XYZ file of C-alpha atoms in Angstrom:
569
model
C 0.000 0.000 0.000
C 1.131 3.541 -0.739
C 1.095 4.597 2.913
C 3.618 1.834 3.702
C 6.187 3.202 1.239
C 9.074 4.761 3.169
C 11.428 5.406 0.238
C 10.459 6.117 -3.344
C 12.797 6.783 -6.285
C 10.922 8.033 -9.353
C 12.920 8.318 -12.589
C 15.825 9.350 -10.363
C 19.271 10.161 -11.736
C 22.483 11.649 -10.418
C 25.522 13.150 -12.156
C 28.600 13.988 -10.054
C 29.984 17.433 -10.851
C 33.496 16.000 -11.225
C 32.539 13.233 -13.684
C 31.787 13.286 -17.398
C 28.851 10.866 -17.305
C 25.976 10.334 -14.847
C 26.340 7.603 -12.221
C 22.619 6.819 -11.815
C 20.045 6.594 -14.610
C 16.255 6.418 -14.346
C 16.048 4.681 -10.955
C 12.533 3.541 -10.044
C 12.427 1.805 -6.669
C 10.015 1.700 -3.720
C 10.994 0.369 -0.297
C 8.202 -0.377 2.160
C 8.004 -0.461 5.929
C 9.204 -3.761 7.377
C 10.808 -4.827 4.092
C 14.352 -6.167 3.771
C 16.001 -5.320 0.467
C 19.424 -6.445 -0.732
C 21.170 -4.312 -3.375
C 23.970 -6.015 -5.323
C 26.069 -5.113 -8.324
C 29.671 -4.768 -9.499
C 31.959 -2.007 -8.241
C 31.149 1.323 -9.853
C 27.580 0.336 -10.728
C 26.119 3.075 -8.502
C 25.225 1.167 -5.321
C 27.125 3.473 -2.965
C 25.881 6.542 -4.826
C 22.327 5.312 -4.287
C 23.093 4.936 -0.574
C 24.559 8.453 -0.420
C 21.359 9.819 -1.945
C 19.352 8.041 0.733
C 21.335 9.276 3.738
C 21.810 12.836 2.463
C 25.548 12.729 1.759
C 24.402 13.558 -1.769
C 24.180 16.481 -2.300
C 25.495 17.659 1.116
C 29.008 16.225 0.695
C 29.109 15.140 -2.949
C 27.780 17.873 -5.264
C 26.115 17.047 -8.530
C 22.952 17.278 -10.606
C 19.845 15.407 -9.424
C 17.055 14.525 -11.810
C 13.755 12.878 -11.028
C 12.390 12.549 -7.514
C 13.354 10.908 -4.223
C 10.934 10.947 -1.316
C 11.558 9.591 2.195
C 8.584 9.234 4.504
C 6.496 11.048 1.897
C 8.729 14.146 1.908
C 11.210 15.342 -0.691
C 14.718 14.244 0.320
C 16.232 17.599 -0.679
C 13.832 19.426 1.627
C 14.630 17.096 4.521
C 18.379 17.696 4.122
C 21.209 15.793 5.765
C 19.968 16.230 9.338
C 16.349 15.421 8.551
C 17.310 12.252 6.680
C 19.624 11.156 9.521
C 16.606 11.172 11.862
C 14.827 8.714 9.563
C 17.633 6.627 8.049
C 20.403 5.135 10.171
C 23.540 4.303 8.183
C 26.373 1.874 8.884
C 29.200 2.775 6.513
C 31.584 0.326 4.860
C 34.524 2.414 6.151
C 33.931 2.267 9.916
C 36.772 4.712 10.633
C 34.854 7.410 8.759
C 31.923 7.038 11.146
C 33.552 7.304 14.577
C 32.793 10.354 16.717
C 33.560 9.370 20.326
C 36.926 8.986 22.010
C 35.876 5.564 23.305
C 33.579 2.824 22.040
C 30.997 3.664 24.712
C 31.038 7.349 23.782
C 30.589 6.509 20.132
C 27.559 4.292 20.750
C 26.117 6.968 23.047
C 26.541 9.819 20.549
C 22.948 9.817 19.243
C 21.587 9.465 22.783
C 23.626 12.453 23.936
C 22.252 14.518 21.066
C 18.746 13.602 22.210
C 19.568 14.628 25.831
C 18.768 11.177 27.227
C 19.285 11.046 31.051
C 22.688 9.646 32.035
C 21.457 6.503 33.811
C 19.147 5.583 30.956
C 21.944 6.265 28.486
C 24.322 3.917 30.327
C 21.709 1.150 30.367
C 21.011 1.548 26.653
C 24.716 1.573 25.716
C 25.331 -1.586 27.760
C 22.304 -3.307 26.204
C 23.358 -2.489 22.660
C 27.028 -3.306 23.323
C 26.012 -6.763 24.501
C 23.843 -7.292 21.419
C 26.704 -6.473 19.055
C 29.329 -8.186 21.253
C 31.555 -5.214 22.078
C 30.912 -4.968 25.814
C 34.518 -6.007 26.535
C 35.921 -3.050 24.589
C 33.562 -0.289 25.722
C 36.406 1.694 27.261
C 38.833 1.175 24.361
C 39.606 3.895 21.842
C 38.209 3.081 18.368
C 41.669 2.800 16.797
C 42.611 0.101 19.334
C 40.007 -2.428 18.202
C 39.930 -4.750 15.179
C 38.187 -4.006 11.894
C 35.332 -6.365 12.694
C 34.844 -4.816 16.121
C 34.730 -1.369 14.513
C 31.941 -2.583 12.235
C 29.957 -3.827 15.237
C 30.452 -0.536 17.085
C 29.086 1.326 14.053
C 26.093 -1.004 14.058
C 25.588 -0.322 17.757
C 25.641 3.427 17.162
C 22.797 3.066 14.671
C 20.780 0.687 16.845
C 20.321 3.223 19.638
C 18.540 5.612 17.264
C 14.803 5.480 16.610
C 14.903 5.393 12.807
C 12.528 4.124 10.128
C 15.177 2.710 7.796
C 18.449 0.918 8.550
C 20.963 1.239 5.717
C 24.005 -1.058 5.725
C 26.818 -0.346 3.227
C 28.946 -3.523 2.933
C 28.314 -4.640 6.558
C 30.312 -7.870 6.116
C 33.440 -6.368 4.557
C 35.646 -6.621 7.667
C 33.962 -9.417 9.596
C 35.112 -13.000 10.076
C 32.679 -15.620 8.703
C 31.021 -16.537 11.995
C 30.676 -12.895 13.057
C 29.351 -12.048 9.595
C 26.694 -14.708 9.989
C 25.856 -13.324 13.433
C 25.652 -9.815 11.946
C 23.157 -10.958 9.301
C 21.145 -12.749 11.996
C 21.293 -9.633 14.175
C 20.144 -7.378 11.329
C 17.293 -9.809 10.684
C 16.346 -9.806 14.368
C 16.434 -5.991 14.578
C 14.243 -5.734 11.499
C 11.692 -8.168 12.912
C 11.586 -6.511 16.342
C 11.488 -2.897 15.189
C 9.568 -3.174 11.941
C 12.144 -0.945 10.248
C 12.865 -1.215 6.588
C 16.345 -2.640 6.048
C 18.493 -1.911 2.996
C 21.702 -3.941 2.664
C 24.359 -3.133 0.051
C 26.773 -6.052 -0.113
C 28.966 -8.083 -2.492
C 28.728 -11.308 -0.495
C 25.373 -12.509 -1.814
C 25.544 -16.007 -0.351
C 26.382 -14.705 3.128
C 23.489 -12.219 3.150
C 21.080 -14.940 1.992
C 21.859 -16.809 5.214
C 18.636 -15.102 6.313
C 15.787 -14.457 3.899
C 15.357 -11.148 2.111
C 12.158 -9.853 0.549
C 13.750 -8.534 -2.613
C 17.075 -8.407 -4.389
C 17.870 -5.356 -6.496
C 20.608 -5.874 -9.104
C 22.375 -2.794 -10.457
C 24.609 -2.541 -13.496
C 26.155 0.575 -15.043
C 23.978 2.929 -13.032
C 20.680 1.212 -13.779
C 18.455 -1.309 -12.031
C 18.403 -4.448 -14.186
C 16.439 -6.668 -11.801
C 14.339 -6.305 -8.685
C 12.339 -9.146 -7.275
C 12.330 -12.565 -5.678
C 15.782 -14.025 -4.821
C 14.751 -17.569 -5.825
C 13.851 -16.366 -9.304
C 17.069 -14.352 -9.550
C 19.195 -17.452 -8.900
C 17.304 -19.231 -11.675
C 18.424 -16.608 -14.219
C 21.881 -16.019 -15.797
C 21.740 -12.400 -14.630
C 24.230 -12.656 -11.763
C 26.956 -14.093 -13.963
C 26.302 -11.464 -16.637
C 26.542 -8.695 -14.009
C 29.776 -10.061 -12.507
C 28.289 -11.118 -9.171
C 29.294 -14.390 -7.522
C 26.406 -16.782 -7.112
C 26.287 -19.078 -4.057
C 28.825 -21.918 -4.214
C 26.212 -24.635 -3.884
C 24.292 -23.207 -6.861
C 27.447 -23.361 -8.986
C 28.005 -26.971 -7.890
C 24.436 -27.910 -8.845
C 24.920 -26.367 -12.279
C 28.210 -28.249 -12.772
C 26.327 -31.440 -11.930
C 23.943 -30.690 -14.799
C 20.920 -29.538 -12.802
C 18.692 -26.731 -14.061
C 18.035 -24.234 -11.269
C 14.362 -23.287 -10.890
C 12.515 -21.114 -8.351
C 10.582 -24.101 -6.959
C 13.915 -25.542 -5.724
C 14.175 -22.509 -3.367
C 17.842 -21.991 -4.253
C 18.178 -18.678 -2.368
C 18.434 -20.397 1.031
C 20.506 -23.539 1.471
C 18.407 -24.592 4.488
C 15.302 -24.618 2.255
C 16.923 -26.129 -0.846
C 14.529 -28.738 -2.265
C 16.186 -31.517 -4.293
C 14.500 -34.693 -5.486
C 16.130 -38.099 -4.940
C 17.014 -38.160 -8.628
C 18.679 -34.747 -8.413
C 20.689 -35.819 -5.360
C 21.804 -38.947 -7.219
C 22.859 -36.753 -10.150
C 25.105 -34.701 -7.819
C 26.599 -37.920 -6.380
C 27.306 -39.280 -9.871
C 28.983 -36.023 -10.907
C 31.167 -36.116 -7.800
C 32.265 -39.712 -8.399
C 33.155 -38.915 -12.009
C 35.515 -36.082 -11.032
C 39.217 -36.922 -10.681
C 40.814 -36.728 -7.251
C 42.362 -33.358 -6.414
C 46.148 -33.261 -7.035
C 48.548 -33.458 -4.079
C 50.555 -30.410 -3.016
C 54.158 -30.295 -4.293
C 56.940 -30.253 -1.667
C 58.482 -26.807 -1.045
C 61.396 -25.506 1.006
C 60.795 -23.118 3.938
C 60.986 -19.371 3.228
C 59.811 -17.779 6.485
C 60.006 -19.687 9.754
C 58.563 -18.559 13.079
C 59.700 -20.284 16.259
C 58.101 -19.583 19.634
C 56.831 -16.082 18.724
C 55.287 -14.447 21.770
C 53.918 -10.912 21.888
C 52.029 -8.806 24.436
C 50.791 -5.282 23.714
C 51.214 -2.415 26.140
C 48.262 -2.705 28.466
C 48.641 -6.454 28.866
C 46.831 -7.964 25.855
C 48.673 -11.240 25.151
C 48.206 -11.296 21.361
C 50.488 -14.193 20.343
C 51.387 -17.253 22.396
C 54.338 -19.355 21.248
C 53.648 -19.359 17.502
C 55.555 -22.006 15.507
C 54.795 -21.662 11.809
C 56.396 -22.105 8.403
C 55.612 -20.302 5.158
C 57.128 -22.142 2.204
C 58.852 -20.636 -0.795
C 56.554 -20.087 -3.762
C 53.315 -21.124 -2.101
C 50.023 -19.261 -1.768
C 48.825 -19.439 1.829
C 45.857 -18.161 3.839
C 45.902 -17.020 7.459
C 42.402 -17.200 8.926
C 40.629 -16.876 12.249
C 38.203 -14.687 14.137
C 38.694 -10.943 14.608
C 41.311 -10.361 17.302
C 42.782 -13.880 16.988
C 46.298 -12.576 16.308
C 46.455 -12.718 12.503
C 47.247 -9.029 11.943
C 49.630 -8.959 14.910
C 51.574 -11.852 13.388
C 51.836 -9.979 10.090
C 53.038 -6.824 11.855
C 55.803 -8.825 13.513
C 56.823 -10.313 10.166
C 57.097 -6.803 8.689
C 58.887 -5.365 11.726
C 56.111 -2.999 12.821
C 56.147 -4.790 16.180
C 58.961 -6.667 17.931
C 58.163 -9.943 19.715
C 59.142 -10.388 23.359
C 60.224 -13.953 22.629
C 60.911 -16.221 19.682
C 62.755 -15.977 16.379
C 61.908 -15.210 12.736
C 64.062 -16.241 9.804
C 63.552 -15.369 6.129
C 65.452 -17.433 3.568
C 67.744 -18.470 6.412
C 68.417 -14.878 7.541
C 67.522 -13.616 11.023
C 64.864 -10.942 10.508
C 65.530 -9.287 13.863
C 68.684 -7.727 12.364
C 66.731 -6.000 9.576
C 64.960 -2.631 9.760
C 61.390 -2.094 8.533
C 62.784 -0.592 5.306
C 65.102 -3.555 4.744
C 62.281 -6.023 5.334
C 60.015 -4.062 2.965
C 62.470 -4.652 0.128
C 61.726 -8.378 0.401
C 58.284 -8.535 2.055
C 55.480 -6.360 0.700
C 52.568 -5.601 3.043
C 49.107 -4.384 2.006
C 47.126 -3.164 5.012
C 43.439 -3.871 5.604
C 42.445 -0.192 5.754
C 43.550 1.647 2.590
C 43.260 5.050 4.263
C 46.185 4.115 6.494
C 48.487 3.558 3.496
C 47.667 6.343 1.056
C 49.762 9.519 1.253
C 49.658 11.056 -2.248
C 46.930 13.108 -3.903
C 47.050 11.488 -7.353
C 46.571 7.784 -8.018
C 49.583 7.457 -10.327
C 51.859 9.170 -7.805
C 50.649 6.901 -4.995
C 51.447 3.739 -6.931
C 54.792 5.168 -8.088
C 55.837 6.308 -4.584
C 57.724 3.155 -3.579
C 59.666 3.036 -6.837
C 60.604 6.715 -6.594
C 61.739 6.287 -2.993
C 64.015 3.497 -4.208
C 65.530 5.688 -6.918
C 64.099 3.830 -9.918
C 64.404 5.762 -13.186
C 61.215 7.544 -14.342
C 61.313 5.818 -17.762
C 61.056 2.457 -15.930
C 58.493 3.677 -13.402
C 55.735 4.564 -15.888
C 55.313 1.152 -17.589
C 55.505 -0.682 -14.237
C 52.918 1.596 -12.626
C 50.592 1.443 -15.618
C 50.766 -2.371 -15.689
C 49.921 -2.581 -11.972
C 47.021 -0.170 -12.490
C 45.703 -2.257 -15.398
C 45.786 -5.433 -13.329
C 43.921 -3.735 -10.486
C 41.297 -2.240 -12.794
C 42.453 1.330 -12.197
C 44.185 2.305 -15.436
C 41.289 4.538 -16.640
C 41.577 6.484 -13.366
C 45.376 6.823 -13.350
C 45.224 10.640 -13.402
C 42.364 10.948 -10.911
C 42.763 12.204 -7.349
C 42.557 9.414 -4.765
C 39.770 11.317 -2.984
C 37.421 10.663 -5.934
C 37.594 6.881 -5.432
C 35.309 4.577 -3.493
C 36.627 2.611 -0.511
C 36.994 -0.513 -2.667
C 38.857 1.400 -5.362
C 41.238 2.850 -2.747
C 41.887 -0.733 -1.689
C 42.989 -1.565 -5.199
C 45.327 1.460 -5.233
C 47.152 0.140 -2.154
C 47.471 -3.321 -3.676
C 48.875 -1.799 -6.875
C 51.385 0.273 -4.867
C 52.862 -2.939 -3.401
C 52.566 -5.155 -6.472
C 54.604 -2.642 -8.468
C 57.609 -3.272 -6.156
C 57.790 -6.993 -7.052
C 58.820 -8.258 -3.588
C 59.910 -11.846 -2.763
C 56.867 -12.312 -0.553
C 53.673 -10.313 -0.468
C 51.427 -10.255 2.587
C 47.906 -8.938 2.044
C 45.395 -8.187 4.810
C 41.880 -8.744 3.386
C 42.884 -8.011 -0.243
C 39.428 -8.614 -1.716
C 37.157 -7.088 0.953
C 34.525 -4.975 -0.766
C 35.509 -6.129 -4.274
C 33.028 -7.373 -6.851
C 33.614 -10.690 -8.618
C 35.380 -9.163 -11.637
C 37.888 -7.160 -9.594
C 38.238 -9.990 -7.060
C 39.105 -12.351 -9.912
C 41.475 -9.879 -11.578
C 43.369 -9.253 -8.339
C 43.554 -12.928 -7.398
C 44.493 -14.029 -10.904
C 47.311 -11.487 -10.880
C 48.451 -12.738 -7.480
C 48.438 -16.238 -8.967
C 50.608 -14.971 -11.826
C 53.046 -13.530 -9.296
C 52.932 -16.779 -7.381
C 53.653 -18.763 -10.562
C 56.811 -16.663 -10.972
C 58.003 -17.854 -7.567
C 56.708 -15.024 -5.353
C 55.248 -16.269 -2.091
C 51.748 -14.885 -1.452
C 50.199 -14.816 2.029
C 46.584 -13.717 2.453
C 44.983 -12.744 5.739
C 41.335 -13.246 4.943
C 37.816 -13.801 6.209
C 36.721 -15.010 2.775
C 36.381 -18.770 2.990
C 35.773 -19.032 -0.751
C 39.060 -17.239 -1.425
C 40.850 -19.626 0.929
C 39.374 -22.647 -0.844
C 39.746 -21.309 -4.357
C 43.291 -19.971 -4.271
C 45.241 -21.230 -1.260
C 45.798 -24.977 -0.886
C 47.120 -24.525 2.678
C 45.970 -22.357 5.580
C 47.056 -21.395 9.093
C 44.243 -20.979 11.625
C 44.682 -18.609 14.582
C 42.527 -18.511 17.698
C 43.108 -16.414 20.834
C 46.751 -15.851 19.942
C 47.537 -19.491 19.200
C 48.026 -21.450 15.985
C 45.395 -24.191 16.225
C 45.590 -25.686 12.718
C 48.003 -25.944 9.791
C 46.261 -27.953 7.082
C 44.632 -27.836 3.663
C 41.793 -25.360 3.190
C 39.331 -28.162 2.432
C 40.326 -30.091 5.557
C 39.899 -27.018 7.759
C 36.469 -26.063 6.423
C 35.191 -29.629 6.686
C 36.252 -29.975 10.327
C 33.328 -28.910 12.567
C 35.696 -28.687 15.562
C 38.122 -26.249 13.873
C 35.263 -24.266 12.329
C 33.505 -23.816 15.657
C 36.653 -23.035 17.654
C 38.045 -20.502 15.173
C 34.701 -18.825 14.352
C 34.922 -19.882 10.729
C 32.013 -21.139 8.657
C 31.567 -24.443 6.897
C 31.455 -23.932 3.182
C 28.024 -24.455 1.652
C 29.634 -27.299 -0.322
C 29.932 -29.170 2.979
C 26.198 -28.885 3.596
C 25.338 -29.702 -0.019
C 27.431 -32.869 0.170
C 25.595 -33.992 3.305
C 22.219 -33.120 1.746
C 23.051 -35.300 -1.263
C 24.276 -38.219 0.851
C 27.971 -37.826 0.047
C 29.963 -39.278 2.917
C 33.207 -37.448 2.060
C 32.348 -33.728 2.136
C 36.039 -32.812 2.334
C 36.831 -34.682 -0.880
C 33.673 -33.234 -2.497
C 35.002 -29.759 -1.697
C 38.482 -30.550 -3.053
C 37.134 -31.932 -6.316
C 34.696 -29.055 -6.793
C 37.438 -26.448 -6.310
C 39.783 -28.233 -8.747
C 36.978 -28.540 -11.310
C 35.905 -24.912 -10.836
C 39.447 -23.693 -11.408
C 39.657 -25.651 -14.665
C 36.302 -24.287 -15.844
C 37.290 -20.684 -15.103
C 40.631 -21.083 -16.870
């Protein structure tokens, strides 16, 4: 009914002042009270611009020409302005650092309550309640920069939850969360929506993870236009996702490889509701048996060895406890585990940003403790999780060229190397743009390009594909594979279980500062004990194998990944 419509785009378009072409074209979209809508699409398709129009950042912070009409709560969005829209639409940004206001986590969650002059005792109770819901009660008195990326995301969610808004808008809410916490976040968003009756709009690349809980509609955007809006079961029955460069759920891909035709009556949008006949299950089993066994890993010599690494931060947080690990020359390896497990701390020690209180690190037989950060950087490249912490130049080309210039490389050599790195990372058309004009995901690609251009012996990347669409994800990972094929060791700190399965045959699993597993990716994700302890998530292939009566889900996963790689090549 019309009175239930909270947001209405009517022939809406937007053209940034600084760009030659419009970003949004003829958007027609209604969002109703109590509805949960997922918006997906490749990077640059206009998703974030649409979000900025909703929360008032356009035109308040990003000037441009608006055509058509946008109404929120029946009122023109331009008349409501930034403040008026903020009272109706609560936003959790992809870049959590850009959202913090308070000096502590508690202050940040309380910010909206303070603006509303809520009495102190009531404010304390509400902050504690929300902090418990989003699992940050243990860090309430920490400064925002002291907590992990996933914790920052939960704090941002908490800050929105204390407000009495009609619409909750989440821009890439899973980008920095470990798999288990991401699943909890989706469940929490679902619970909030059910309890409050708010409309929920989720903008996210990780389609399968969002579909852990049902959504009312999926909106697919491509090149600034809406190309689909409707039922998620029907969407997964169409070739639209592949055409738009969006990754479909793993289990759907497996069913297609087995020769099944996906139809809405199979309820493919939710694995828990997936309806397969006995004949269809037998077809999956037959396909699995016909696949060759996955090849064994080749033997490799050690490159980096950690022995008894122990580290405690100032303040007493014991981040690493006696880590013994080996990274082998020329391999591609994942480091996984829950937020705060010690993954990033371990990488900082490898790069020399922190010094362990005990233990030893050797690289190609050389003691790393004798090398400075600069000397280590010549051999070990590090791409940080937050791109804003790495970027120091105004122009994109200059940022990528910075490391080469600092090393005295001749300008005639710099240009082709920088341009090649920009092409690989999908940034060549923007080479002369200012960094400030880029989205968060595009900034991420700039930082990856700035390290790739240096051609180090080993490259260590913290969440390299967070916030990337399938095309850019594939381009980045394929390039990393090319580097790896040339003998460069690639280590990925990641929450993306598909990335771990698809690209890294071996993984190290951290939990509470300890290394609890060193095994193949398939073995780890098919071990309920490791998955539960480390806050990972079983791959949907595991559940599909069990549903189809396959007694070896680990081998099913291995064979699927090997087959998928061959198909994509």
